[in-house]
C-alpha positions as a printed Julia matrix, in Angstrom:
569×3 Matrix{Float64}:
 130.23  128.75   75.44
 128.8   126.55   72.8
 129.94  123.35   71.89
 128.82  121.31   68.37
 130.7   118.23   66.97
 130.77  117.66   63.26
 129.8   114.58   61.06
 129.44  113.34   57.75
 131.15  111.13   55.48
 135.48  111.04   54.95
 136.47  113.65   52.8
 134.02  116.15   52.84
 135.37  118.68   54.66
 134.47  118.69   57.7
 138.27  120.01   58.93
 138.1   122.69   56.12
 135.03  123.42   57.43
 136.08  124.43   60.69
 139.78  125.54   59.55
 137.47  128.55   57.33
 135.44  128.95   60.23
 138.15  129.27   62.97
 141.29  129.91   61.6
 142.8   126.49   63.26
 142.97  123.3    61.96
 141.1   120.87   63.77
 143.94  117.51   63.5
 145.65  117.17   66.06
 148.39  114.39   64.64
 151.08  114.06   62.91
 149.78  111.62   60.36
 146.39  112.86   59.98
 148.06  116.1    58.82
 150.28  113.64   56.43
 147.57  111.61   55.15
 144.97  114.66   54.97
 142.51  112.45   56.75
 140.81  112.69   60.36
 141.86  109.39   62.65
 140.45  110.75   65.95
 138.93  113.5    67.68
 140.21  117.44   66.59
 139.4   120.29   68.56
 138.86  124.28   67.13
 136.59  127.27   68.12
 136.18  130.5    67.5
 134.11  133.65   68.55
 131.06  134.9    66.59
 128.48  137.53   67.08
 130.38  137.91   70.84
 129.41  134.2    71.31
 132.03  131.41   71.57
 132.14  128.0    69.95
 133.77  125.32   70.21
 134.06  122.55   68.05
 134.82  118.71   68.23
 135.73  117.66   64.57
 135.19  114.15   64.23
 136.87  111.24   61.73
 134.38  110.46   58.8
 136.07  106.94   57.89
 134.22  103.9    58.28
 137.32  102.62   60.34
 137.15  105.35   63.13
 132.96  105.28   63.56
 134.12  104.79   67.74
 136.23  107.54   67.79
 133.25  109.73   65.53
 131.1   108.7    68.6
 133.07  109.68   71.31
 133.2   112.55   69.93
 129.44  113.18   69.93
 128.1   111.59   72.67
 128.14  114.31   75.58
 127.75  117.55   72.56
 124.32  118.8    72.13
 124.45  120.0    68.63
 126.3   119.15   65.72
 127.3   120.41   61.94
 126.63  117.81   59.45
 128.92  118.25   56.58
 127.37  117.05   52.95
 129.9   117.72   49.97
 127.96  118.7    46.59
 130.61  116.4    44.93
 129.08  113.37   45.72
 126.14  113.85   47.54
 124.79  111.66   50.37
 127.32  108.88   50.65
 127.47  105.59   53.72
 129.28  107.07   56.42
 126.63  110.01   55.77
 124.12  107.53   56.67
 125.85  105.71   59.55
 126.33  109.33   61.24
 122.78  110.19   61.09
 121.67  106.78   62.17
 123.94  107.63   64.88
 122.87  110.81   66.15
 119.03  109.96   65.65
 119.89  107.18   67.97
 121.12  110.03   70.31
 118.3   111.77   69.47
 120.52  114.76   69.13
 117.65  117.77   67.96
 119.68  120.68   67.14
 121.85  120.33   63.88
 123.17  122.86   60.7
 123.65  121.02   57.7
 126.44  122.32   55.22
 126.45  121.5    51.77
 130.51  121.98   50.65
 132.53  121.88   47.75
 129.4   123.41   46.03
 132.39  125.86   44.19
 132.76  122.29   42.34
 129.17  121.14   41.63
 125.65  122.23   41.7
 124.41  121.89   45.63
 121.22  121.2    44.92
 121.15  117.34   44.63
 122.4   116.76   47.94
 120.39  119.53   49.27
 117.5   117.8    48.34
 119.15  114.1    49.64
 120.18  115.8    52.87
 116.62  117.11   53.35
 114.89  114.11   52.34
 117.19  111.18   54.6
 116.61  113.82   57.75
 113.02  114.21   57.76
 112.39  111.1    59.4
 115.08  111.67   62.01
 115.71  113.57   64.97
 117.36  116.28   62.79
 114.29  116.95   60.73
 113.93  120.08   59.24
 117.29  121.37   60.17
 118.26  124.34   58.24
 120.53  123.96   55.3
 123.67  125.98   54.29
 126.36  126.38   51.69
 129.93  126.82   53.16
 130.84  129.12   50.29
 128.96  131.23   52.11
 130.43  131.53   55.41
 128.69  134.77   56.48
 125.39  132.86   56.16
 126.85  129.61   58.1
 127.91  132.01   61.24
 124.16  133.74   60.9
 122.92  130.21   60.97
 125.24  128.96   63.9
 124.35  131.94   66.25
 120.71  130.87   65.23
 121.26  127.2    66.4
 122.74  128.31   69.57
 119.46  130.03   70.45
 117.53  127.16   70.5
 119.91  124.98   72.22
 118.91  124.46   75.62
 120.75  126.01   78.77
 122.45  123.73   80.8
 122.24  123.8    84.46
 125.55  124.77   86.02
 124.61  123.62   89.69
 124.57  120.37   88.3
 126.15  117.04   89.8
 129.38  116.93   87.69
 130.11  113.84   85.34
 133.26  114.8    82.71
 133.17  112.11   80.04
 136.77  111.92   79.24
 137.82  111.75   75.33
 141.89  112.33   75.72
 144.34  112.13   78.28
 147.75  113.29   78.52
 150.77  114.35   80.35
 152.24  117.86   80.11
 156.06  118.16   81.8
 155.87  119.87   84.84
 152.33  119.4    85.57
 151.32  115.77   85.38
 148.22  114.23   84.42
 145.52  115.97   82.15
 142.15  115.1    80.91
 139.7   116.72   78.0
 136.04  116.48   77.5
 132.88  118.33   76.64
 131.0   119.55   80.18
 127.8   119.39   80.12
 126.64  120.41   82.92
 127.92  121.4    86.61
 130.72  123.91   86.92
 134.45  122.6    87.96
 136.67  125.41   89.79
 140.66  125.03   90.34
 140.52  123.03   93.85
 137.76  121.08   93.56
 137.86  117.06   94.47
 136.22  115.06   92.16
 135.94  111.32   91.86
 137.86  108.53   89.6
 137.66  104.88   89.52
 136.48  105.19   93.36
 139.51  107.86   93.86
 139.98  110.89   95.52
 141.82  113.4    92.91
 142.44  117.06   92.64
 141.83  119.43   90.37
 145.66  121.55   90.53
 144.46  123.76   87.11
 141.31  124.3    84.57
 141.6   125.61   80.66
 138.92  126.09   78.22
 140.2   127.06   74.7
 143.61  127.34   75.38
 142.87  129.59   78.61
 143.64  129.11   82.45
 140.35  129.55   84.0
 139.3   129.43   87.86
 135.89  127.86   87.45
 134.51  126.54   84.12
 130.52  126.08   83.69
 128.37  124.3    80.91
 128.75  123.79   78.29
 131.74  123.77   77.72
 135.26  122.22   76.36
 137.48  121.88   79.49
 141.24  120.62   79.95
 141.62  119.42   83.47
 145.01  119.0    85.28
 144.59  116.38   87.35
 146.42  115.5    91.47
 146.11  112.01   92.07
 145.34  109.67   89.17
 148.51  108.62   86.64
 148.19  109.43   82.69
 148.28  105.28   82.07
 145.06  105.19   84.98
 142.96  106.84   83.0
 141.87  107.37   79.39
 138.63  107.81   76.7
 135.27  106.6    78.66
 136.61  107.07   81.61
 134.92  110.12   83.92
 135.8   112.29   86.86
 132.82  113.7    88.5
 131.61  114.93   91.84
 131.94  112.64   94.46
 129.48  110.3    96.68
 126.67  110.99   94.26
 126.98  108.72   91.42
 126.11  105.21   90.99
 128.5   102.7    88.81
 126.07   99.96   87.7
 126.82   97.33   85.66
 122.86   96.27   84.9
 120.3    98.42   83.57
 116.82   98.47   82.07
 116.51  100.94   78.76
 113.94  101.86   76.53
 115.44  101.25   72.59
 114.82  103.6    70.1
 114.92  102.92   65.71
 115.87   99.77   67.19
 116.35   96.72   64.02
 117.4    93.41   64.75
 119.44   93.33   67.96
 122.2    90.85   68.84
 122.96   89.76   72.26
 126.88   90.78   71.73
 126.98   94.77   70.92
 128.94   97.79   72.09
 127.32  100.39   73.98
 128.32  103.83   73.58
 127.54  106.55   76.1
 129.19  109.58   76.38
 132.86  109.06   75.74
 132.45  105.34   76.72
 132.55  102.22   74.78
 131.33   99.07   76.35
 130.22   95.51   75.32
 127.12   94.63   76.27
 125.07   91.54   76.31
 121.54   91.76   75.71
 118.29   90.77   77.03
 115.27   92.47   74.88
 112.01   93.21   76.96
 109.41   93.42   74.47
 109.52   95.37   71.04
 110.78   98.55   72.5
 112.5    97.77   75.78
 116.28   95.8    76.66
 118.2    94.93   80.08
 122.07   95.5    79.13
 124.7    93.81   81.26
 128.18   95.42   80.72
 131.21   94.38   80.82
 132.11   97.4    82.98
 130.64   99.67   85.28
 129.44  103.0    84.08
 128.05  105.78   86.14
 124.96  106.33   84.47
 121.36  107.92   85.22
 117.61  107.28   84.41
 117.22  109.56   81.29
 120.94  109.0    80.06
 120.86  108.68   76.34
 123.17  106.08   74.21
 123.15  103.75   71.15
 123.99  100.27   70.77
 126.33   99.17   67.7
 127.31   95.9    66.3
 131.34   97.05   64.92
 131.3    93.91   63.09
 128.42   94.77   60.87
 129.39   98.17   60.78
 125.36   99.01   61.71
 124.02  101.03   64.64
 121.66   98.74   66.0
 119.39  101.14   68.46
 119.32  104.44   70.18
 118.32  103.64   74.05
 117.3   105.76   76.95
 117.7   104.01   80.55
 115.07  103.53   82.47
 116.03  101.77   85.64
 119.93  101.89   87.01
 119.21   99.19   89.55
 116.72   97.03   88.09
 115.1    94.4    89.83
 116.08   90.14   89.73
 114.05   88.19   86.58
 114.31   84.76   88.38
 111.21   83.56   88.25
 109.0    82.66   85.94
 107.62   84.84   84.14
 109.07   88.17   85.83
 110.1    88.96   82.29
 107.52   89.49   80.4
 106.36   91.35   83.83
 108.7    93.77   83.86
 108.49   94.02   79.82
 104.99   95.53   80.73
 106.11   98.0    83.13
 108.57   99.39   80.69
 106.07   99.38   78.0
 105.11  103.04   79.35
 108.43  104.12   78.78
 109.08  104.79   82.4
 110.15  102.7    85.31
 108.63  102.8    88.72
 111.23  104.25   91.15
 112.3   101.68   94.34
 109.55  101.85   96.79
 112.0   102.56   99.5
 115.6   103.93   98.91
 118.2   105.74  100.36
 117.83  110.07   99.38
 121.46  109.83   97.84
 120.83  106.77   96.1
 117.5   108.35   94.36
 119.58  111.21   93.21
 122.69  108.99   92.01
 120.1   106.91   90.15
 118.63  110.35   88.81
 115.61  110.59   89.91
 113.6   112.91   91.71
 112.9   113.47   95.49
 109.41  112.44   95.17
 107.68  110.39   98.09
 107.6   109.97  101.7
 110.64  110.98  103.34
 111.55  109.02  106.56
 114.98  110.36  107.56
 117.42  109.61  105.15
 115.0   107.6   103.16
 112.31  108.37  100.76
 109.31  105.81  100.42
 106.08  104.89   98.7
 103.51  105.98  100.88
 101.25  102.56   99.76
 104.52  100.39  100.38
 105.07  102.09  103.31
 101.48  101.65  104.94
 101.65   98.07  103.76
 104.85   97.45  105.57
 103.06   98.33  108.33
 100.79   96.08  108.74
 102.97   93.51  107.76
 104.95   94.22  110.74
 102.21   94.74  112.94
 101.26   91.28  112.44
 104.7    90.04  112.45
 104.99   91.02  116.54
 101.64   89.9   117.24
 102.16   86.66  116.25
 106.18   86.6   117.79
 104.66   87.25  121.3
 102.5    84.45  120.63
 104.57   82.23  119.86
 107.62   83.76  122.56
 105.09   84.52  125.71
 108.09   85.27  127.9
 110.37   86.65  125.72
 112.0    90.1   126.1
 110.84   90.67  122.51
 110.87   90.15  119.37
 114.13   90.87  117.78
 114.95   94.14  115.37
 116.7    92.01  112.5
 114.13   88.99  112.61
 111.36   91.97  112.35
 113.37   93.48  109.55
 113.45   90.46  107.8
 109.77   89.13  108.36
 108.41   92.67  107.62
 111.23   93.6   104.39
 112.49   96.15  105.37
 115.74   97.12  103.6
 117.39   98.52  107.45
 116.5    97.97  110.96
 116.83  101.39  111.36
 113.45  102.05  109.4
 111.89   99.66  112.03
 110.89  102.49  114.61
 109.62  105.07  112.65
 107.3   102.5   111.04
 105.89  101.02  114.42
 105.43  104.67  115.19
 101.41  104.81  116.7
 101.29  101.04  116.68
 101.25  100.97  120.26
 104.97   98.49  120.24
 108.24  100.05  121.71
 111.66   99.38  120.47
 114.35   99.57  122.6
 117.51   97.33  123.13
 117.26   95.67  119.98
 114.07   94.16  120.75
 110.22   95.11  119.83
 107.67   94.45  122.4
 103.98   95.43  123.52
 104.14   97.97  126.66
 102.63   96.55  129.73
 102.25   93.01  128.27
 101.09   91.06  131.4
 103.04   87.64  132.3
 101.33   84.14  130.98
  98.98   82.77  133.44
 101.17   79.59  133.53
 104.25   82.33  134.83
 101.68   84.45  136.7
 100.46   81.83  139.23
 103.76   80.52  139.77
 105.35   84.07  140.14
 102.29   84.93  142.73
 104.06   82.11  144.87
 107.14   83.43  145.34
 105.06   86.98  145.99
 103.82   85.04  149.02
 107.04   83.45  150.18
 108.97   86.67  149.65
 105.88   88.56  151.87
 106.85   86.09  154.93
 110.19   86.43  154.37
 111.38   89.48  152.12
 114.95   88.25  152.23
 114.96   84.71  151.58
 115.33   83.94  148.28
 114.06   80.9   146.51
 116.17   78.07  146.04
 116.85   76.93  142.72
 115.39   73.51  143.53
 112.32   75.37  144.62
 112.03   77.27  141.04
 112.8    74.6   139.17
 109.5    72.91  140.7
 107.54   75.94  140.17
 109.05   75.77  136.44
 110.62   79.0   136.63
 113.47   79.2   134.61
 115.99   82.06  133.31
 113.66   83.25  130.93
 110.25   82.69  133.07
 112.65   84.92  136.08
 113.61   87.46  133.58
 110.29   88.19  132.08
 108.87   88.85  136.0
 111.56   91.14  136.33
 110.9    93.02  132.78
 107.46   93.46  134.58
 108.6    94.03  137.52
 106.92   91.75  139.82
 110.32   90.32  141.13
 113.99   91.79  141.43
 116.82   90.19  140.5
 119.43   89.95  142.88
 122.42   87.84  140.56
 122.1    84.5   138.57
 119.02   82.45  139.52
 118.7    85.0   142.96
 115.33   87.24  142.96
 113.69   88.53  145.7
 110.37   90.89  145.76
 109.8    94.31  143.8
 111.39   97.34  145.94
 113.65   94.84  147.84
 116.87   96.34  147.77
 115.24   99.77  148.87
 113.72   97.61  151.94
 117.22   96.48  152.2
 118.87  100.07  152.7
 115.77  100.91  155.42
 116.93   97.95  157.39
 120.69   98.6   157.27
 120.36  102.17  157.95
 119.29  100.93  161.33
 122.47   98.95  162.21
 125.35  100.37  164.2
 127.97  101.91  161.32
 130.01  100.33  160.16
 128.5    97.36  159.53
 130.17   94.03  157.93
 128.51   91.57  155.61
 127.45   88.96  158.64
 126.15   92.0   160.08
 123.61   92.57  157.51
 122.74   88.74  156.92
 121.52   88.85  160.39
 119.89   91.75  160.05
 118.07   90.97  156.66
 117.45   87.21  158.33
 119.04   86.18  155.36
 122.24   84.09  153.28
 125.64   84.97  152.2
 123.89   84.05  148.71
 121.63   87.02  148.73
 123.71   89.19  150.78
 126.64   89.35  149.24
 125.03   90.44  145.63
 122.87   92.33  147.22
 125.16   94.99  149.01
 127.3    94.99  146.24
 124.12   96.18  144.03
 123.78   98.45  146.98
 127.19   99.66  146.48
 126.81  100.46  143.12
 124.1   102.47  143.45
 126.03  104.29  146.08
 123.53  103.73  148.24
 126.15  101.82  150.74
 130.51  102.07  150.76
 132.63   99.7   150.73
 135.65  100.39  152.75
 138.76   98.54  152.37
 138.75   96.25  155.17
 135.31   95.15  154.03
 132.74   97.01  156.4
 130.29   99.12  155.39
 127.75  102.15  155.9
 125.23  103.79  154.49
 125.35  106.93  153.31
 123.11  109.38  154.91
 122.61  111.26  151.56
 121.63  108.55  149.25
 118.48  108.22  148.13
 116.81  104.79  148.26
């Protein structure tokens, strides 16, 4: 299928038009068909040359411009009406402006009423205001001749582009309705993606179902672009939804309420217009960024993509003030000075650079491509990336410094000294550095105590070498300045074993412990193995309960116990 909109000024038949062309007449209402005037948005189509097209007639008043560009905004081609009666007229020139700020390519121009006056005036005007638009040198015919208008229609539709039905699936929604018995339906042009009967799409942050599919007047299973699809919609009421509104397939688009666009025919831009994209119609306040560039703030979130194409209008002056294109749907903070006029030269080129590290699904909700290092779920900027590196790098080095006897350096202080957007990017980056992560901490393997700890640990070495089983005091510590975190850095290196809170004997005690009980007569109680260790109920007591839970002793209930012969040490 192939769907065009119309335009040109009121009362040029534009609804004629289509009515000759199709044999159905385009209004929908009750009082456009009383007044003889398009309000909003008509639908028609027809089949030619075993091709079908569809049609979105639009109004041609100065009044219903919004509705005219709802209408247009997601259809790639469009029949520009031009009556020989009076020639090139405003809203002739406020539609053009229009699409040329869409930078819609592919047009037919029709000169009508040319039964009632020579065409050849506003052949000439129609030729002359396009050539320095998007629709340049768009071919010209008179609707008289209606044989030569279908030749000229199946021509355009060769030279449209093909749309790409594996597409992520964004329906810009220009009607909504309720039919008895069915519930909730919504119309719009898609442009690309297919939709089958079934499918679960995505509204307002929603869940809802698609319970049926039509396309000119027809139940269909599946429905690809382009084309003009009804949807029947499980899950959203009529009243929750309406024109600019979207359904579209989940988890993969972003709703951003900030972006960075390039502007295109722009004139002299207010900071209060309406942007229009798609079916949508949103104020705006705007920030321009050198001649040819603007950040937009909107009052709403819109799920739009880099290379999403819009216009900005000021209703009050009745004036389309600029096409744009965005560039960036997550742009970055202009706080300080001069950041704008930065990022105005970045976006001089038309282009902005991607983030150097982002999530896969983000990069392909913001619409852009694949391209760069991937690291998991992330893709990166090999530069950033190597930079980040050494940042962090240097971050450690200078943490173990500073923390001599500390497990290590923490995974969220590293994330945020080396920024990093996630902790969880941490170990693939310190991947060949020579640090380990592991429980939550980053640290240097084998890093060797501080002489300060070293000497004072090599003292309890010789105490615990007299006497394996008699623990330090923690009077005697405290004079040899070893505290929690001195004690606990031994252990991490394994010089000394810790036994329970402020307890450590020597490295391999408690398997020196299980030789010596093994020896006793079994079962053996707890004053049993003091004597036998030469030790205290302090360090016993811990000590064959880390035996027991290593099942290297048993507990039984009335407190004895033995070893067990098949333990291992």
């Amino acid at each position: 299928m192939f769907v065009l909109a119309t335009a040109g000024h009121v009362d040029h038949g534009k609804s004629t038009l289509l009515h000759r062309l199709t044999g159905m007449w385009p209004d929908r209402l009750d009082e456009e068909r009383r007044r003889g005037l398009t309000i909003d948005l008509g639908f028609a189509w027809t089949e030619i040359g075993g091709r079908q097209l569809a049609f979105v007639d639009v109004p041609g008043h100065e009044r219903f411009v919004a509705n005219m560009l709802a209408g247009v905004g997601a259809v790639p081609a469009v029949l520009f009406v031009v009556a020989a009666t009076e020639g090139w007229m405003p809203q002739s020139d406020e539609h053009l402006a229009a699409l040329d700020a869409l930078g819609v390519r592919h047009a037919l121009v029709v000169i009508s009423k040319a039964d009632l006056a020579d065409p050849g005036p506003a052949i000439e005007q129609a030729r002359e205001r396009l050539s320095a638009t998007s629709l340049a040198g768009a071919p010209v015919a008179i609707g008289a001749d209606l044989e030569r208008v279908r030749a000229e229609l199946l021509a355009l539709t060769d030279r449209l582009p093909a749309p790409d039905p594996g597409a992520d699936v964004r329906l810009w929604v220009d009607r909504s309705f309720t039919v008895r018995g069915a519930g909730t339906v919504v119309t719009g042009t898609l442009a690309a993606g297919t939709v089958r009967v079934g499918d679960e799409l995505e509204h307002a942050g929603r869940r809802v179902t698609v319970r049926g599919l039509q396309s000119l007047g027809r139940d269909r299973a599946a429905v690809g672009p382009v084309a003009r699809v009804a949807l029947n919609l499980r899950g959203v009421d009529r009243q929750h939804i309406g024109r600019g509104d979207t359904v579209r397939t989940p988890g993969v688009w972003l709703d951003t309420a900030e972006v960075d666009v390039a502007l295109r025919s722009a004139g002299a831009l207010h900071r209060q217009l309406v942007l229009h994209v798609g079916s949508a119609a949103v104020p705006v306040q705007v920030r321009p960024l050198g001649p040819a560039a603007a950040r937009l703030r909107l009052a709403r979130p819109l799920p739009l993509r880099v290379g999403d194409v819009g216009l900005l209008r000021d209703p009050g002056e009745h004036r389309i003030a600029a096409g744009i294109k965005v560039l960036d749907v997550r742009p970055p903070a202009l706080r300080r000075r001069g950041a704008a006029r930065e990022r105005a030269a970045q976006l001089a080129t038309g282009a902005a650079r991607p983030p150097a590290c982002v999530r896969a699904d983000e990069l392909r909700a913001m619409g852009l491509p694949l391209a760069g290092q991937r690291v998991g779920d992330w893709v990166v900027d090999p530069e950033w990336w190597a930079g980040r590196r050494e940042r962090a790098t240097a971050a450690v080095r200078i943490w173990a410094d500073e923390h001599d006897v500390a497990a290590g350096m923490p995974l969220e202080t590293l994330r945020q000294r080396a920024g990093m957007p996630a902790a969880e990017l941490l170990p693939k980056l310190l991947e060949g550095t020579g640090f380990q992560v592991a429980d939550g901490v980053v640290r240097s393997p084998g890093a060797g105590l501080p002489a300060r700890v070293d000497k004072a640990v090599r003292t309890v070495e010789e105490w615990l070498a007299a006497e394996p089983f008699r623990a330090p005091e923690a009077d005697e510590l405290a004079e040899l300045k070893l505290g929690p975190r001195e004690l606990a850095a031994a252990v991490r290196a394994g010089r000394l074993a810790r036994i329970a809170d402020g307890v450590v004997l020597g490295a391999g005690a408690l398997e020196r412990a299980a030789g010596v009980l093994a020896g006793l007569p079994q079962p053996f109680t707890v004053s049993d193995a003091r004597r036998a260790l030469g030790t205290t109920r302090r360090v016993a007591v811990p000590l064959l309960e880390q035996l027991d839970a290593r099942r290297v002793t048993r507990r039984a209930p009335d407190g004895t116990r033995v070893v067990l012969a098949t333990a291992a040490p």
